PDB file of C-alpha atoms in Angstrom:
ATOM      1  CA  LEU A 783     -16.198 -48.270  24.612  1.00 86.00           C
ATOM      2  CA  GLU A 784     -16.826 -50.062  27.894  1.00 89.00           C
ATOM      3  CA  VAL A 785     -18.782 -49.754  31.120  1.00 90.00           C
ATOM      4  CA  ILE A 786     -16.394 -50.124  34.054  1.00 92.00           C
ATOM      5  CA  PRO A 787     -17.988 -51.301  37.322  1.00 90.00           C
ATOM      6  CA  ARG A 788     -16.644 -50.192  40.667  1.00 86.00           C
ATOM      7  CA  ALA A 789     -13.814 -52.335  41.968  1.00 85.00           C
ATOM      8  CA  ARG A 790     -14.584 -54.221  45.146  1.00 81.00           C
ATOM      9  CA  ARG A 791     -12.750 -53.074  48.247  1.00 82.00           C
ATOM     10  CA  LEU A 792     -10.207 -55.417  49.743  1.00 82.00           C
ATOM     11  CA  SER A 793     -10.501 -56.604  53.306  1.00 82.00           C
ATOM     12  CA  PRO A 794      -7.831 -55.345  55.729  1.00 83.00           C
ATOM     13  CA  GLU A 795      -6.357 -58.838  55.835  1.00 82.00           C
ATOM     14  CA  GLN A 796      -6.072 -58.992  52.050  1.00 82.00           C
ATOM     15  CA  SER A 797      -4.531 -55.547  51.658  1.00 81.00           C
ATOM     16  CA  ALA A 798      -2.019 -55.991  54.497  1.00 83.00           C
ATOM     17  CA  ALA A 799      -0.029 -58.528  52.488  1.00 78.00           C
ATOM     18  CA  MET A 800       0.054 -56.412  49.303  1.00 85.00           C
ATOM     19  CA  SER A 801       2.298 -53.642  47.996  1.00 86.00           C
ATOM     20  CA  ALA A 802       0.862 -50.171  47.309  1.00 85.00           C
ATOM     21  CA  VAL A 803       0.692 -50.999  43.615  1.00 90.00           C
ATOM     22  CA  GLN A 804      -1.234 -54.216  44.205  1.00 87.00           C
ATOM     23  CA  ARG A 805      -3.632 -52.556  46.685  1.00 86.00           C
ATOM     24  CA  ASN A 806      -4.418 -49.675  44.325  1.00 86.00           C
ATOM     25  CA  LEU A 807      -4.722 -51.563  41.058  1.00 90.00           C
ATOM     26  CA  GLY A 808      -7.766 -53.799  40.917  1.00 91.00           C
ATOM     27  CA  VAL A 809      -6.374 -55.655  37.896  1.00 93.00           C
ATOM     28  CA  LEU A 810      -3.495 -56.858  40.097  1.00 91.00           C
ATOM     29  CA  SER A 811      -5.279 -57.405  43.410  1.00 90.00           C
ATOM     30  CA  GLN A 812      -8.337 -59.089  41.895  1.00 91.00           C
ATOM     31  CA  PRO A 813      -7.379 -60.196  38.351  1.00 93.00           C
ATOM     32  CA  ARG A 814     -10.490 -62.339  37.851  1.00 93.00           C
ATOM     33  CA  ALA A 815     -13.015 -59.817  39.139  1.00 94.00           C
ATOM     34  CA  GLN A 816     -15.610 -58.124  36.954  1.00 95.00           C
ATOM     35  CA  PHE A 817     -13.647 -54.857  37.213  1.00 96.00           C
ATOM     36  CA  ALA A 818     -10.462 -56.426  35.783  1.00 96.00           C
ATOM     37  CA  GLU A 819     -12.421 -58.107  32.989  1.00 97.00           C
ATOM     38  CA  ALA A 820     -13.983 -54.752  32.072  1.00 96.00           C
ATOM     39  CA  ILE A 821     -10.531 -53.113  31.903  1.00 97.00           C
ATOM     40  CA  ARG A 822      -9.294 -55.930  29.647  1.00 96.00           C
ATOM     41  CA  SER A 823     -12.377 -55.442  27.458  1.00 96.00           C
ATOM     42  CA  LEU A 824     -11.634 -51.695  27.318  1.00 96.00           C
ATOM     43  CA  ARG A 825      -8.077 -52.497  26.189  1.00 95.00           C
ATOM     44  CA  THR A 826      -9.393 -54.704  23.408  1.00 93.00           C
ATOM     45  CA  SER A 827     -11.950 -52.101  22.317  1.00 93.00           C
ATOM     46  CA  LEU A 828      -9.302 -49.362  22.229  1.00 93.00           C
ATOM     47  CA  LEU A 829      -6.815 -51.460  20.290  1.00 90.00           C
ATOM     48  CA  LEU A 830      -9.474 -52.282  17.700  1.00 90.00           C
ATOM     49  CA  THR A 831     -10.840 -48.735  17.274  1.00 86.00           C
ATOM     50  CA  THR A 832      -8.649 -48.030  14.264  1.00 82.00           C
ATOM     51  CA  THR A 833      -7.970 -50.481  11.486  1.00 78.00           C
ATOM     52  CA  GLY A 834      -4.446 -51.857  11.537  1.00 79.00           C
ATOM     53  CA  LYS A 835      -2.971 -49.128  13.698  1.00 87.00           C
ATOM     54  CA  PRO A 836      -3.907 -49.106  17.408  1.00 90.00           C
ATOM     55  CA  PRO A 837      -3.905 -45.722  19.149  1.00 94.00           C
ATOM     56  CA  ARG A 838      -0.542 -44.765  20.629  1.00 96.00           C
ATOM     57  CA  ILE A 839      -1.723 -41.957  22.917  1.00 97.00           C
ATOM     58  CA  ILE A 840      -4.797 -42.530  25.099  1.00 97.00           C
ATOM     59  CA  LEU A 841      -6.093 -39.536  27.056  1.00 97.00           C
ATOM     60  CA  PHE A 842      -8.563 -39.782  29.946  1.00 96.00           C
ATOM     61  CA  THR A 843     -10.551 -36.676  30.788  1.00 93.00           C
ATOM     62  CA  SER A 844     -13.982 -35.677  32.054  1.00 89.00           C
ATOM     63  CA  ALA A 845     -15.958 -32.640  33.090  1.00 86.00           C
ATOM     64  CA  THR A 846     -16.182 -33.407  36.804  1.00 89.00           C
ATOM     65  CA  PRO A 847     -13.879 -34.840  39.471  1.00 86.00           C
ATOM     66  CA  SER A 848     -14.180 -38.322  40.996  1.00 87.00           C
ATOM     67  CA  GLU A 849     -15.464 -40.075  37.891  1.00 91.00           C
ATOM     68  CA  GLY A 850     -12.714 -42.706  37.874  1.00 92.00           C
ATOM     69  CA  LYS A 851     -10.244 -41.245  35.382  1.00 95.00           C
ATOM     70  CA  THR A 852      -7.145 -42.056  37.432  1.00 95.00           C
ATOM     71  CA  THR A 853      -8.446 -45.491  38.383  1.00 95.00           C
ATOM     72  CA  THR A 854      -9.245 -46.363  34.777  1.00 96.00           C
ATOM     73  CA  ALA A 855      -6.053 -44.862  33.337  1.00 97.00           C
ATOM     74  CA  SER A 856      -3.829 -46.608  35.900  1.00 97.00           C
ATOM     75  CA  ASN A 857      -5.471 -49.992  35.469  1.00 96.00           C
ATOM     76  CA  LEU A 858      -5.506 -49.711  31.665  1.00 97.00           C
ATOM     77  CA  ALA A 859      -1.789 -48.828  31.647  1.00 98.00           C
ATOM     78  CA  CYS A 860      -1.151 -51.899  33.801  1.00 97.00           C
ATOM     79  CA  ILE A 861      -3.132 -54.188  31.471  1.00 97.00           C
ATOM     80  CA  LEU A 862      -1.423 -52.759  28.377  1.00 97.00           C
ATOM     81  CA  SER A 863       2.005 -53.307  29.938  1.00 96.00           C
ATOM     82  CA  GLN A 864       1.195 -56.937  30.715  1.00 93.00           C
ATOM     83  CA  ALA A 865       0.770 -57.565  26.981  1.00 87.00           C
ATOM     84  CA  ASP A 866       4.502 -56.995  26.351  1.00 83.00           C
ATOM     85  CA  ALA A 867       3.985 -53.408  25.215  1.00 93.00           C
ATOM     86  CA  ARG A 868       6.198 -50.641  26.557  1.00 97.00           C
ATOM     87  CA  VAL A 869       3.777 -48.281  28.315  1.00 98.00           C
ATOM     88  CA  LEU A 870       4.105 -44.849  29.909  1.00 98.00           C
ATOM     89  CA  LEU A 871       1.468 -43.483  32.290  1.00 98.00           C
ATOM     90  CA  ILE A 872       1.601 -39.685  32.539  1.00 98.00           C
ATOM     91  CA  ASP A 873      -0.130 -37.866  35.385  1.00 98.00           C
ATOM     92  CA  ALA A 874      -1.241 -34.704  33.594  1.00 97.00           C
ATOM     93  CA  ASP A 875      -3.749 -33.758  36.291  1.00 95.00           C
ATOM     94  CA  LEU A 876      -1.780 -30.694  37.295  1.00 94.00           C
ATOM     95  CA  ARG A 877      -4.368 -29.470  39.797  1.00 91.00           C
ATOM     96  CA  ARG A 878      -4.877 -32.635  41.867  1.00 92.00           C
ATOM     97  CA  PRO A 879      -2.193 -35.161  40.948  1.00 95.00           C
ATOM     98  CA  ASN A 880      -2.764 -38.638  42.294  1.00 93.00           C
ATOM     99  CA  VAL A 881      -1.015 -41.247  40.126  1.00 96.00           C
ATOM    100  CA  HIS A 882       2.214 -41.277  42.141  1.00 96.00           C
ATOM    101  CA  HIS A 883       0.261 -42.049  45.332  1.00 94.00           C
ATOM    102  CA  ARG A 884      -1.412 -45.044  43.716  1.00 93.00           C
ATOM    103  CA  PHE A 885       1.939 -46.511  42.775  1.00 94.00           C
ATOM    104  CA  GLY A 886       3.709 -45.581  46.019  1.00 92.00           C
ATOM    105  CA  LEU A 887       6.115 -43.259  44.177  1.00 95.00           C
ATOM    106  CA  ALA A 888       7.644 -39.853  44.855  1.00 93.00           C
ATOM    107  CA  GLY A 889       6.005 -36.881  43.161  1.00 93.00           C
ATOM    108  CA  LYS A 890       8.646 -34.148  43.485  1.00 95.00           C
ATOM    109  CA  LEU A 891       9.937 -34.544  39.938  1.00 97.00           C
ATOM    110  CA  GLY A 892       7.639 -35.114  37.006  1.00 98.00           C
ATOM    111  CA  LEU A 893       5.887 -33.647  34.015  1.00 98.00           C
ATOM    112  CA  THR A 894       6.000 -30.051  35.238  1.00 97.00           C
ATOM    113  CA  THR A 895       9.709 -30.142  36.064  1.00 97.00           C
ATOM    114  CA  VAL A 896      10.515 -31.729  32.675  1.00 98.00           C
ATOM    115  CA  LEU A 897       8.420 -29.142  30.797  1.00 97.00           C
ATOM    116  CA  ALA A 898      10.013 -26.314  32.794  1.00 96.00           C
ATOM    117  CA  GLY A 899      13.501 -27.654  32.010  1.00 96.00           C
ATOM    118  CA  ALA A 900      14.292 -28.168  35.709  1.00 97.00           C
ATOM    119  CA  CYS A 901      15.148 -31.861  35.197  1.00 97.00           C
ATOM    120  CA  SER A 902      15.587 -34.355  32.389  1.00 98.00           C
ATOM    121  CA  LEU A 903      13.006 -36.899  31.338  1.00 98.00           C
ATOM    122  CA  ASP A 904      15.246 -39.710  32.623  1.00 97.00           C
ATOM    123  CA  GLU A 905      15.409 -38.072  36.055  1.00 98.00           C
ATOM    124  CA  ALA A 906      11.621 -37.747  36.273  1.00 98.00           C
ATOM    125  CA  LEU A 907      10.600 -41.195  34.979  1.00 98.00           C
ATOM    126  CA  GLN A 908       9.863 -43.783  37.642  1.00 97.00           C
ATOM    127  CA  HIS A 909       9.640 -47.524  37.297  1.00 95.00           C
ATOM    128  CA  VAL A 910       7.300 -50.028  38.905  1.00 90.00           C
ATOM    129  CA  SER A 911       9.041 -53.229  39.960  1.00 90.00           C
ATOM    130  CA  GLU A 912       5.829 -55.282  39.757  1.00 90.00           C
ATOM    131  CA  LEU A 913       5.275 -54.128  36.169  1.00 94.00           C
ATOM    132  CA  PRO A 914       8.585 -54.060  34.273  1.00 95.00           C
ATOM    133  CA  ASN A 915       7.045 -52.726  31.029  1.00 97.00           C
ATOM    134  CA  LEU A 916       5.340 -49.778  32.737  1.00 97.00           C
ATOM    135  CA  ASP A 917       6.961 -46.423  33.461  1.00 98.00           C
ATOM    136  CA  ILE A 918       5.319 -43.557  35.331  1.00 98.00           C
ATOM    137  CA  LEU A 919       5.791 -39.834  34.771  1.00 98.00           C
ATOM    138  CA  PRO A 920       4.235 -38.198  37.847  1.00 98.00           C
ATOM    139  CA  SER A 921       2.866 -34.677  37.551  1.00 97.00           C
ATOM    140  CA  GLY A 922       5.565 -32.996  39.628  1.00 97.00           C
ATOM    141  CA  PRO A 923       4.866 -29.791  41.580  1.00 96.00           C
ATOM    142  CA  VAL A 924       1.534 -28.076  40.897  1.00 94.00           C
ATOM    143  CA  PRO A 925       2.208 -25.122  38.545  1.00 94.00           C
ATOM    144  CA  PRO A 926       0.457 -21.732  38.684  1.00 92.00           C
ATOM    145  CA  PHE A 927      -0.956 -22.075  35.127  1.00 92.00           C
ATOM    146  CA  PRO A 928      -1.572 -25.770  34.344  1.00 93.00           C
ATOM    147  CA  THR A 929      -3.567 -25.237  31.139  1.00 93.00           C
ATOM    148  CA  GLU A 930      -0.816 -23.204  29.524  1.00 95.00           C
ATOM    149  CA  MET A 931       1.789 -25.800  30.471  1.00 96.00           C
ATOM    150  CA  LEU A 932      -0.220 -28.680  28.952  1.00 96.00           C
ATOM    151  CA  GLY A 933      -0.842 -26.705  25.754  1.00 96.00           C
ATOM    152  CA  SER A 934       2.767 -25.624  25.345  1.00 96.00           C
ATOM    153  CA  ASP A 935       5.205 -26.407  22.543  1.00 97.00           C
ATOM    154  CA  ALA A 936       7.338 -28.168  25.172  1.00 97.00           C
ATOM    155  CA  MET A 937       4.478 -30.612  25.883  1.00 98.00           C
ATOM    156  CA  HIS A 938       4.026 -31.298  22.177  1.00 98.00           C
ATOM    157  CA  ALA A 939       7.772 -31.899  21.752  1.00 98.00           C
ATOM    158  CA  LEU A 940       7.814 -34.197  24.795  1.00 98.00           C
ATOM    159  CA  LEU A 941       4.959 -36.320  23.416  1.00 98.00           C
ATOM    160  CA  GLU A 942       6.744 -36.592  20.056  1.00 98.00           C
ATOM    161  CA  LYS A 943       9.887 -37.782  21.837  1.00 98.00           C
ATOM    162  CA  LEU A 944       7.931 -40.288  23.946  1.00 98.00           C
ATOM    163  CA  LEU A 945       6.250 -41.766  20.854  1.00 98.00           C
ATOM    164  CA  GLY A 946       9.710 -42.887  19.752  1.00 97.00           C
ATOM    165  CA  ILE A 947      10.205 -44.792  23.022  1.00 97.00           C
ATOM    166  CA  TYR A 948       6.826 -46.214  24.067  1.00 98.00           C
ATOM    167  CA  THR A 949       4.244 -48.419  22.387  1.00 97.00           C
ATOM    168  CA  HIS A 950       1.404 -46.698  24.293  1.00 97.00           C
ATOM    169  CA  ILE A 951       1.197 -43.476  26.292  1.00 98.00           C
ATOM    170  CA  VAL A 952      -1.724 -43.252  28.717  1.00 98.00           C
ATOM    171  CA  ILE A 953      -2.449 -39.723  29.953  1.00 98.00           C
ATOM    172  CA  ASP A 954      -4.517 -39.095  33.061  1.00 96.00           C
TER     173      ASP A 954
END
């Protein structure tokens, strides 16, 4: 759908004046850069993939680590939320969660605690002040059997519930 170039690194002077969210999201720190334009192009491509009904759930996955899934998912969620859509970014990487770090959020409660029934969805959702239309559901504690948790009936029920609340759900 789109080739995403590497985002340029910020100088120490540039990053010192920015929040964690701004530092870690290239579409916020460098909105006119080639990287940000590619993410906007990806958004357009995704929204036009199906006739008349844009995808509601967008899942990022790959066979190997460090291919840019979290970077792309986080930046796409940001761009989608800037278009007045209500967006949820779920960190479903239950082996090496990273989304909460990028947004400077706590990771103690999240997807795993909601699926296990240890907390409510409202308790686990976190909000980003710089992006009022974007909510984050961190992964929560790393479970012993991540695959089983993601394939559970509880996960399916959670996604069905979230589709009634959010315009787009981006899953890393």
